[in-house]
Amino acid sequence: MRMVALLAVAALLGASACGSIDDDALAPDTVEVFTWWAEGGEKAGLDALVSRFGTDCPGQRFENGAVAGGAGVNAKQELTQRMARHDPPDTFQAHAGAEMTDYIDAGQVEDLTAYYDSWGLRDVLPSGLVEDLTVNGKIFSIPANIHRANVVWTNPAVLADAGITAPPKDLATFVADLAKLKFAGVEAPLALGRDWTQLMLLEAVLISDLGPARFSGLFTGDTDWRGTPVTKAINDFTVLLNYGNLDRDTLDWPQAERLLIDGKAGYQLMGDWEAADLTAKGFPGYGWFAFPGNGKAFQWLADSFTLSTGASNRTGTECWLKTVGSAAGQQAFNAAKGSIPARTDIVSTGYSPYQQSAMADWKSATPVPSCAHGSACSQPWQSAVNAALRAYSTSRDPKTLQSALAEAANQFIRR
Ligand code: BGC
């Protein structure tokens, strides 16, 4: 975008291609930061980071390149188009893990390994996360946070009206509680949204039915997508879908969340950006529990920031990245975003009760990755799975869904 703007200014000045423009006049002092954090708790998180950037990086200006749409569904498409026309933002949000490898393989991001050393990041980030970020000995992004995907959010008043006072201990109890809500007159007890949010639900059910190790194996080739446990998980997933709103395929996550806030649903499975968003939308009295049957599995994902190859403002972007990785940056950003700091040296004081519980869980839990949010699978793989779920939402043909999931794994797994 900025490149286009500069060319337009050059044209207005009548500058020739041989460089009669005063370089200083056009000196880039803005850093275009590309995310999908456009409203609610997501925007609050971004604002907190930008405010820190203002303090840390005098002379640099933040330019908001956000493209709205949960899980980056629209942003990623726009980013692909911008990359293709050699107009990348200076830095963009990308998930740690498999999703980053797409950009690395395409040479679209620069090696940031030297910053890890000069900013002391290896001493303050979990070694497992640094490993997940390392590709052929190099690291290409700076993580801002750890989000948890496998959380169910509740409207306590709706549950109390149906006589539900405790979190369900397993999947069967969860289904029984959904039935209680339905009986009490709640038409769609489980708030559901479009494809990728349904993938999150399927993943949570898979964690319960397969256990953390075999679930993780689905993305490494160690667990067979055609196996009976996956068949069972698809059946359990379908039971849950039947307790949801019929317009699910047309709703993004904040619209599904609205059903919860308005008391039209009792539960929603969603990542913990919802904690910040419920607060931002005036509903701080929410309840939460880890998805029933997930035990101590913490389904993690991490938003990280890159330095685009060919970034217009390298100095400013380095400063942005330093802020992202800094203690003060992570403290401010995560308090507002609902996630927890990726850094291990941040105290939990000042964080919400939900976040304090997530910080404690992260220390002792079993980490499992997320396909819906890029830590487990690459973008083409994720798109194939989302397409299979869109088809399933109307066809309800479990065999076709299972073979589509197996074929996607077969096609995209990196061995
Ligand atoms: C991102 C979160 C974001 C969520 C919903 C996830 O993929 O990692 O930062 O809040 O999508 O948009």
Short mmCIF file of C-alpha atoms and ligand atoms in Angstrom, two decimals:
data_model
loop_
_atom_site.label_atom_id
_atom_site.label_comp_id
_atom_site.label_asym_id
_atom_site.label_seq_id
_atom_site.Cartn_x
_atom_site.Cartn_y
_atom_site.Cartn_z
CA MET A 1 0.00 0.00 0.00
CA ARG A 2 2.69 2.45 1.01
CA MET A 3 4.69 1.65 -2.11
CA VAL A 4 1.68 2.65 -4.18
CA ALA A 5 1.35 5.86 -2.17
CA LEU A 6 5.02 6.73 -2.68
CA LEU A 7 4.75 6.16 -6.39
CA ALA A 8 1.75 8.46 -6.48
CA VAL A 9 3.68 11.18 -4.63
CA ALA A 10 6.61 10.72 -7.02
CA ALA A 11 4.27 11.13 -9.95
CA LEU A 12 2.80 14.30 -8.44
CA LEU A 13 6.26 15.74 -7.94
CA GLY A 14 7.02 14.97 -11.53
CA ALA A 15 10.04 12.98 -10.45
CA SER A 16 11.84 10.93 -13.02
CA ALA A 17 12.84 7.32 -12.55
CA CYS A 18 16.51 8.39 -12.28
CA GLY A 19 15.97 9.65 -8.74
CA SER A 20 15.43 13.39 -8.60
CA ILE A 21 13.20 12.97 -5.52
CA ASP A 22 14.60 14.27 -2.27
CA ASP A 23 15.09 10.98 -0.40
CA ASP A 24 14.66 12.66 2.99
CA ALA A 25 11.30 14.08 2.02
CA LEU A 26 10.04 10.55 1.45
CA ALA A 27 12.08 8.95 4.23
CA PRO A 28 9.92 6.15 5.54
CA ASP A 29 9.27 6.56 9.24
CA THR A 30 6.13 4.47 9.38
CA VAL A 31 5.98 0.79 10.14
CA GLU A 32 3.08 -0.96 8.54
CA VAL A 33 1.91 -3.70 10.91
CA PHE A 34 -0.39 -6.23 9.28
CA THR A 35 -2.73 -8.20 11.58
CA TRP A 36 -6.35 -9.31 11.76
CA TRP A 37 -6.94 -7.51 15.05
CA ALA A 38 -9.59 -5.01 14.07
CA GLU A 39 -12.08 -4.74 16.94
CA GLY A 40 -12.99 -5.64 20.54
CA GLY A 41 -10.36 -7.37 22.67
CA GLU A 42 -8.10 -7.92 19.66
CA LYS A 43 -7.95 -4.20 18.88
CA ALA A 44 -7.43 -3.45 22.60
CA GLY A 45 -4.40 -5.76 22.55
CA LEU A 46 -3.00 -4.15 19.43
CA ASP A 47 -3.55 -0.65 20.86
CA ALA A 48 -1.62 -1.58 24.00
CA LEU A 49 1.32 -2.79 21.90
CA VAL A 50 1.22 0.29 19.72
CA SER A 51 1.29 2.53 22.76
CA ARG A 52 4.44 0.74 23.96
CA PHE A 53 5.95 1.04 20.47
CA GLY A 54 5.33 4.82 20.66
CA THR A 55 7.41 4.98 23.83
CA ASP A 56 10.15 2.61 22.69
CA CYS A 57 10.59 3.86 19.13
CA PRO A 58 10.58 7.67 18.95
CA GLY A 59 10.48 8.98 15.40
CA GLN A 60 8.62 5.93 14.12
CA ARG A 61 4.94 5.85 13.35
CA PHE A 62 2.61 2.85 13.43
CA GLU A 63 0.53 2.27 10.34
CA ASN A 64 -2.40 -0.06 10.88
CA GLY A 65 -2.64 -2.66 8.12
CA ALA A 66 -5.30 -4.75 9.90
CA VAL A 67 -7.75 -6.77 7.79
CA ALA A 68 -10.75 -7.95 9.83
CA GLY A 69 -11.86 -11.60 9.98
CA GLY A 70 -11.37 -14.19 12.72
CA ALA A 71 -8.30 -16.45 12.57
CA GLY A 72 -6.98 -14.29 9.73
CA VAL A 73 -9.22 -15.85 7.07
CA ASN A 74 -9.37 -12.61 5.06
CA ALA A 75 -6.02 -11.20 6.13
CA LYS A 76 -4.07 -14.21 4.90
CA GLN A 77 -5.66 -13.96 1.47
CA GLU A 78 -4.89 -10.26 1.26
CA LEU A 79 -1.32 -10.91 2.39
CA THR A 80 -0.84 -13.51 -0.35
CA GLN A 81 -1.98 -10.98 -2.94
CA ARG A 82 0.32 -8.29 -1.59
CA MET A 83 3.27 -10.66 -1.58
CA ALA A 84 2.52 -11.56 -5.18
CA ARG A 85 2.66 -7.91 -6.22
CA HIS A 86 5.83 -7.31 -4.17
CA ASP A 87 4.10 -4.94 -1.81
CA PRO A 88 4.51 -6.62 1.58
CA PRO A 89 3.74 -4.83 4.84
CA ASP A 90 6.86 -4.22 6.93
CA THR A 91 5.79 -6.87 9.43
CA PHE A 92 2.89 -9.26 9.65
CA GLN A 93 1.20 -11.50 12.20
CA ALA A 94 1.79 -15.20 11.66
CA HIS A 95 1.33 -18.25 13.84
CA ALA A 96 4.38 -19.96 15.28
CA GLY A 97 4.90 -23.49 14.00
CA ALA A 98 3.81 -25.07 10.73
CA GLU A 99 2.14 -21.91 9.37
CA MET A 100 5.43 -19.97 9.52
CA THR A 101 7.13 -22.54 7.30
CA ASP A 102 4.91 -21.46 4.39
CA TYR A 103 6.42 -17.98 4.49
CA ILE A 104 9.93 -19.26 5.17
CA ASP A 105 9.86 -21.66 2.21
CA ALA A 106 8.69 -18.84 -0.04
CA GLY A 107 11.54 -16.57 1.14
CA GLN A 108 9.02 -13.95 2.29
CA VAL A 109 10.49 -13.41 5.74
CA GLU A 110 13.95 -12.59 7.01
CA ASP A 111 16.08 -14.54 9.44
CA LEU A 112 15.81 -12.96 12.91
CA THR A 113 18.15 -15.34 14.73
CA ALA A 114 20.69 -12.60 15.51
CA TYR A 115 18.02 -10.60 17.37
CA TYR A 116 17.29 -13.59 19.61
CA ASP A 117 20.87 -13.38 20.75
CA SER A 118 21.23 -9.62 21.00
CA TRP A 119 17.87 -9.16 22.78
CA GLY A 120 18.45 -12.15 25.10
CA LEU A 121 15.24 -13.86 23.96
CA ARG A 122 16.54 -17.41 24.30
CA ASP A 123 16.82 -16.90 28.08
CA VAL A 124 13.23 -15.75 28.53
CA LEU A 125 11.20 -17.80 26.04
CA PRO A 126 10.23 -21.44 26.68
CA SER A 127 12.75 -23.71 24.95
CA GLY A 128 9.91 -25.76 23.38
CA LEU A 129 8.51 -22.64 21.74
CA VAL A 130 11.93 -21.59 20.43
CA GLU A 131 12.31 -25.11 19.02
CA ASP A 132 8.93 -24.83 17.29
CA LEU A 133 10.05 -21.56 15.78
CA THR A 134 13.40 -22.86 14.59
CA VAL A 135 13.67 -24.05 11.00
CA ASN A 136 17.04 -25.36 9.81
CA GLY A 137 18.73 -23.61 12.72
CA LYS A 138 17.15 -20.20 12.02
CA ILE A 139 14.26 -18.29 13.60
CA PHE A 140 12.05 -16.07 11.47
CA SER A 141 9.58 -14.45 13.88
CA ILE A 142 9.20 -13.01 17.37
CA PRO A 143 6.33 -14.47 19.44
CA ALA A 144 4.08 -12.01 21.25
CA ASN A 145 1.97 -14.42 23.28
CA ILE A 146 0.59 -17.87 23.97
CA HIS A 147 -3.11 -18.36 23.35
CA ARG A 148 -5.08 -21.40 24.46
CA ALA A 149 -7.60 -22.77 21.97
CA ASN A 150 -9.41 -25.53 23.90
CA VAL A 151 -11.53 -23.44 26.27
CA VAL A 152 -15.31 -23.41 26.71
CA TRP A 153 -16.80 -20.03 27.71
CA THR A 154 -20.10 -19.91 29.54
CA ASN A 155 -22.99 -17.62 30.36
CA PRO A 156 -23.38 -18.52 34.06
CA ALA A 157 -26.92 -17.10 34.33
CA VAL A 158 -28.18 -19.26 31.46
CA LEU A 159 -26.58 -22.34 33.01
CA ALA A 160 -27.97 -21.56 36.48
CA ASP A 161 -31.50 -21.23 35.06
CA ALA A 162 -31.18 -24.80 33.77
CA GLY A 163 -29.80 -26.03 37.10
CA ILE A 164 -26.22 -26.44 35.85
CA THR A 165 -23.80 -25.35 38.54
CA ALA A 166 -20.54 -27.19 37.79
CA PRO A 167 -18.34 -27.71 34.72
CA PRO A 168 -18.86 -31.08 33.02
CA LYS A 169 -16.21 -33.65 33.89
CA ASP A 170 -16.23 -35.38 30.51
CA LEU A 171 -17.78 -35.32 27.06
CA ALA A 172 -20.81 -37.39 28.09
CA THR A 173 -21.62 -35.00 30.95
CA PHE A 174 -21.19 -32.06 28.58
CA VAL A 175 -23.75 -33.57 26.20
CA ALA A 176 -26.09 -34.19 29.15
CA ASP A 177 -25.76 -30.52 30.18
CA LEU A 178 -26.46 -29.37 26.63
CA ALA A 179 -29.60 -31.52 26.72
CA LYS A 180 -30.61 -29.89 30.03
CA LEU A 181 -30.29 -26.45 28.45
CA LYS A 182 -32.35 -27.51 25.48
CA PHE A 183 -35.01 -28.91 27.81
CA ALA A 184 -35.00 -25.59 29.71
CA GLY A 185 -35.88 -23.82 26.45
CA VAL A 186 -32.47 -22.73 25.15
CA GLU A 187 -32.89 -23.52 21.47
CA ALA A 188 -29.18 -23.55 20.54
CA PRO A 189 -27.22 -24.21 23.76
CA LEU A 190 -23.80 -24.30 22.03
CA ALA A 191 -22.89 -21.15 20.08
CA LEU A 192 -21.23 -22.11 16.79
CA GLY A 193 -19.62 -20.19 13.98
CA ARG A 194 -18.16 -20.82 10.54
CA ASP A 195 -15.71 -23.47 9.24
CA TRP A 196 -12.55 -22.72 11.24
CA THR A 197 -14.51 -22.42 14.49
CA GLN A 198 -16.04 -25.85 13.75
CA LEU A 199 -12.52 -27.14 13.16
CA MET A 200 -11.63 -25.93 16.65
CA LEU A 201 -14.54 -27.93 18.04
CA LEU A 202 -13.55 -31.04 16.10
CA GLU A 203 -9.95 -30.69 17.32
CA ALA A 204 -11.11 -30.39 20.94
CA VAL A 205 -13.23 -33.55 20.55
CA LEU A 206 -10.27 -35.34 18.94
CA ILE A 207 -8.08 -34.41 21.93
CA SER A 208 -10.70 -35.95 24.26
CA ASP A 209 -11.18 -39.10 22.21
CA LEU A 210 -7.56 -39.75 21.21
CA GLY A 211 -5.65 -38.20 24.12
CA PRO A 212 -2.94 -35.55 23.66
CA ALA A 213 -0.19 -37.79 22.25
CA ARG A 214 -2.29 -39.50 19.58
CA PHE A 215 -3.92 -36.16 18.74
CA SER A 216 -0.52 -34.57 18.11
CA GLY A 217 0.39 -37.64 16.05
CA LEU A 218 -2.38 -36.77 13.57
CA PHE A 219 -0.12 -33.94 12.37
CA THR A 220 3.15 -35.83 12.27
CA GLY A 221 1.95 -38.99 10.55
CA ASP A 222 2.10 -41.11 13.73
CA THR A 223 -1.70 -41.35 14.08
CA ASP A 224 -3.97 -42.61 11.32
CA TRP A 225 -6.78 -40.26 10.33
CA ARG A 226 -8.66 -43.30 9.00
CA GLY A 227 -8.69 -45.05 12.41
CA THR A 228 -11.73 -45.90 14.55
CA PRO A 229 -10.97 -43.26 17.23
CA VAL A 230 -11.28 -40.56 14.55
CA THR A 231 -14.58 -42.11 13.39
CA LYS A 232 -15.83 -41.90 16.97
CA ALA A 233 -14.65 -38.31 17.31
CA ILE A 234 -16.54 -37.31 14.16
CA ASN A 235 -19.68 -38.88 15.65
CA ASP A 236 -19.19 -37.03 18.95
CA PHE A 237 -18.53 -33.80 17.06
CA THR A 238 -21.78 -34.28 15.16
CA VAL A 239 -23.73 -34.72 18.39
CA LEU A 240 -22.33 -31.38 19.55
CA LEU A 241 -23.13 -29.68 16.22
CA ASN A 242 -26.74 -30.74 16.74
CA TYR A 243 -26.89 -28.59 19.89
CA GLY A 244 -25.75 -25.50 17.97
CA ASN A 245 -27.36 -22.66 16.04
CA LEU A 246 -28.44 -23.49 12.50
CA ASP A 247 -26.95 -20.33 10.98
CA ARG A 248 -23.44 -21.37 12.16
CA ASP A 249 -21.84 -21.26 8.71
CA THR A 250 -22.62 -17.56 8.31
CA LEU A 251 -21.19 -16.38 11.65
CA ASP A 252 -17.66 -15.30 12.55
CA TRP A 253 -16.61 -15.95 16.13
CA PRO A 254 -17.69 -12.57 17.59
CA GLN A 255 -21.20 -13.06 16.18
CA ALA A 256 -21.39 -16.53 17.73
CA GLU A 257 -20.06 -14.97 20.94
CA ARG A 258 -22.94 -12.49 20.80
CA LEU A 259 -25.36 -15.44 21.21
CA LEU A 260 -23.57 -16.28 24.46
CA ILE A 261 -23.60 -12.69 25.71
CA ASP A 262 -27.30 -12.29 24.89
CA GLY A 263 -28.21 -15.47 26.75
CA LYS A 264 -29.25 -17.32 23.62
CA ALA A 265 -26.55 -19.94 24.23
CA GLY A 266 -24.95 -21.35 27.37
CA TYR A 267 -21.56 -22.35 25.96
CA GLN A 268 -19.04 -21.50 23.23
CA LEU A 269 -15.77 -23.26 22.49
CA MET A 270 -13.26 -20.61 21.49
CA GLY A 271 -9.66 -19.56 22.04
CA ASP A 272 -8.90 -17.28 24.94
CA TRP A 273 -9.00 -14.09 22.86
CA GLU A 274 -12.65 -14.48 23.93
CA ALA A 275 -11.70 -13.62 27.55
CA ALA A 276 -10.54 -10.18 26.44
CA ASP A 277 -13.38 -9.74 23.99
CA LEU A 278 -16.11 -10.60 26.51
CA THR A 279 -14.62 -8.01 28.84
CA ALA A 280 -14.31 -5.44 26.03
CA LYS A 281 -17.98 -6.06 25.19
CA GLY A 282 -19.20 -5.52 28.74
CA PHE A 283 -19.61 -9.15 29.80
CA PRO A 284 -16.88 -9.72 32.40
CA GLY A 285 -18.94 -12.25 34.40
CA TYR A 286 -18.26 -15.13 32.01
CA GLY A 287 -17.31 -18.62 33.20
CA TRP A 288 -14.82 -20.98 31.56
CA PHE A 289 -13.39 -24.49 31.65
CA ALA A 290 -11.00 -26.53 29.53
CA PHE A 291 -12.90 -28.59 26.96
CA PRO A 292 -14.41 -31.65 28.71
CA GLY A 293 -12.16 -34.69 28.51
CA ASN A 294 -9.10 -32.71 27.39
CA GLY A 295 -7.50 -33.35 30.79
CA LYS A 296 -4.35 -31.30 31.14
CA ALA A 297 -3.89 -30.73 27.41
CA PHE A 298 -3.19 -27.06 26.66
CA GLN A 299 -3.86 -26.51 22.98
CA TRP A 300 -1.48 -23.68 22.26
CA LEU A 301 -0.86 -21.22 19.46
CA ALA A 302 1.35 -18.17 19.36
CA ASP A 303 0.96 -14.94 17.43
CA SER A 304 4.34 -13.91 16.18
CA PHE A 305 5.67 -11.04 14.08
CA THR A 306 7.99 -11.16 11.10
CA LEU A 307 10.32 -8.89 9.18
CA SER A 308 9.10 -9.09 5.58
CA THR A 309 11.71 -9.60 2.91
CA GLY A 310 11.93 -6.23 1.19
CA ALA A 311 10.36 -4.30 4.11
CA SER A 312 10.43 -0.57 3.33
CA ASN A 313 11.31 0.52 6.84
CA ARG A 314 13.76 -1.95 8.28
CA THR A 315 14.94 0.17 11.20
CA GLY A 316 11.42 0.93 12.36
CA THR A 317 10.39 -2.70 11.97
CA GLU A 318 13.34 -3.88 14.04
CA CYS A 319 12.17 -1.53 16.76
CA TRP A 320 8.60 -2.88 16.50
CA LEU A 321 9.92 -6.44 16.82
CA LYS A 322 12.04 -5.49 19.81
CA THR A 323 8.94 -4.09 21.52
CA VAL A 324 6.97 -7.25 20.68
CA GLY A 325 9.62 -9.40 22.34
CA SER A 326 10.23 -7.08 25.31
CA ALA A 327 8.95 -7.63 28.84
CA ALA A 328 7.08 -4.31 28.84
CA GLY A 329 5.55 -4.98 25.41
CA GLN A 330 4.36 -8.47 26.35
CA GLN A 331 3.09 -7.30 29.72
CA ALA A 332 0.89 -4.59 28.18
CA PHE A 333 -0.20 -6.48 25.08
CA ASN A 334 -1.26 -9.70 26.78
CA ALA A 335 -3.11 -8.06 29.64
CA ALA A 336 -5.44 -6.59 27.00
CA LYS A 337 -5.46 -9.48 24.50
CA GLY A 338 -6.57 -12.36 26.77
CA SER A 339 -3.46 -14.42 26.02
CA ILE A 340 -0.50 -14.95 28.31
CA PRO A 341 3.02 -13.67 27.69
CA ALA A 342 5.30 -15.98 25.73
CA ARG A 343 8.09 -14.72 27.98
CA THR A 344 8.45 -16.62 31.22
CA ASP A 345 9.66 -13.64 33.28
CA ILE A 346 6.36 -11.73 33.53
CA VAL A 347 4.49 -11.82 36.85
CA SER A 348 0.78 -12.62 36.82
CA THR A 349 -0.19 -9.64 38.98
CA GLY A 350 -2.67 -7.41 37.18
CA TYR A 351 -3.88 -10.17 34.87
CA SER A 352 -7.50 -11.38 34.92
CA PRO A 353 -8.44 -14.47 36.95
CA TYR A 354 -8.81 -16.41 33.69
CA GLN A 355 -5.31 -15.40 32.56
CA GLN A 356 -3.81 -16.24 35.94
CA SER A 357 -5.30 -19.73 35.65
CA ALA A 358 -3.96 -20.07 32.09
CA MET A 359 -0.49 -19.00 33.25
CA ALA A 360 -0.57 -21.68 35.96
CA ASP A 361 -1.88 -24.34 33.53
CA TRP A 362 0.76 -23.52 30.89
CA LYS A 363 3.48 -24.38 33.39
CA SER A 364 2.21 -27.90 34.11
CA ALA A 365 0.02 -28.84 31.14
CA THR A 366 0.72 -31.05 28.14
CA PRO A 367 1.11 -28.77 25.10
CA VAL A 368 -0.73 -29.82 21.93
CA PRO A 369 -0.77 -27.77 18.71
CA SER A 370 -3.72 -26.35 16.76
CA CYS A 371 -4.45 -26.84 13.08
CA ALA A 372 -7.12 -24.10 12.98
CA HIS A 373 -4.46 -21.65 14.21
CA GLY A 374 -1.41 -22.83 12.35
CA SER A 375 0.77 -24.38 15.03
CA ALA A 376 -0.01 -27.92 13.80
CA CYS A 377 -0.56 -27.63 10.07
CA SER A 378 0.43 -25.52 7.10
CA GLN A 379 -2.00 -23.11 5.41
CA PRO A 380 -2.88 -25.34 2.43
CA TRP A 381 -3.57 -28.18 4.85
CA GLN A 382 -5.70 -25.92 7.03
CA SER A 383 -7.65 -24.69 3.99
CA ALA A 384 -8.34 -28.28 2.88
CA VAL A 385 -9.65 -29.19 6.33
CA ASN A 386 -11.82 -26.07 6.52
CA ALA A 387 -13.27 -26.88 3.10
CA ALA A 388 -14.06 -30.44 4.26
CA LEU A 389 -15.86 -29.05 7.30
CA ARG A 390 -17.87 -26.59 5.20
CA ALA A 391 -19.00 -29.49 3.05
CA TYR A 392 -19.81 -31.59 6.11
CA SER A 393 -21.89 -28.84 7.66
CA THR A 394 -24.49 -29.36 4.96
CA SER A 395 -23.86 -32.91 3.71
CA ARG A 396 -23.45 -34.55 7.13
CA ASP A 397 -21.67 -37.45 5.50
CA PRO A 398 -19.15 -38.65 8.12
CA LYS A 399 -17.35 -41.10 5.84
CA THR A 400 -16.64 -38.41 3.27
CA LEU A 401 -15.42 -36.07 6.01
CA GLN A 402 -13.06 -38.67 7.44
CA SER A 403 -11.56 -39.52 4.07
CA ALA A 404 -11.18 -35.82 3.20
CA LEU A 405 -9.31 -35.32 6.50
CA ALA A 406 -7.11 -38.35 5.79
CA GLU A 407 -6.39 -37.21 2.25
CA ALA A 408 -5.45 -33.72 3.42
CA ALA A 409 -2.98 -35.19 5.92
CA ASN A 410 -1.57 -37.47 3.28
CA GLN A 411 -1.11 -34.60 0.85
CA PHE A 412 0.30 -31.96 3.18
CA ILE A 413 2.14 -33.70 5.99
CA ARG A 414 5.86 -32.84 6.14
CA ARG A 415 7.79 -36.02 6.82
C1 BGC B 1 -5.11 -15.49 16.50
C2 BGC B 1 -5.64 -14.65 17.62
C3 BGC B 1 -6.97 -14.07 17.24
C4 BGC B 1 -7.92 -15.17 16.80
C5 BGC B 1 -9.30 -14.74 16.38
C6 BGC B 1 -6.15 -16.49 16.04
O1 BGC B 1 -5.72 -17.17 14.90
O2 BGC B 1 -3.96 -16.17 16.87
O3 BGC B 1 -4.73 -13.62 17.92
O4 BGC B 1 -7.50 -13.34 18.31
O5 BGC B 1 -7.35 -15.85 15.70
O6 BGC B 1 -9.27 -13.83 15.35
#
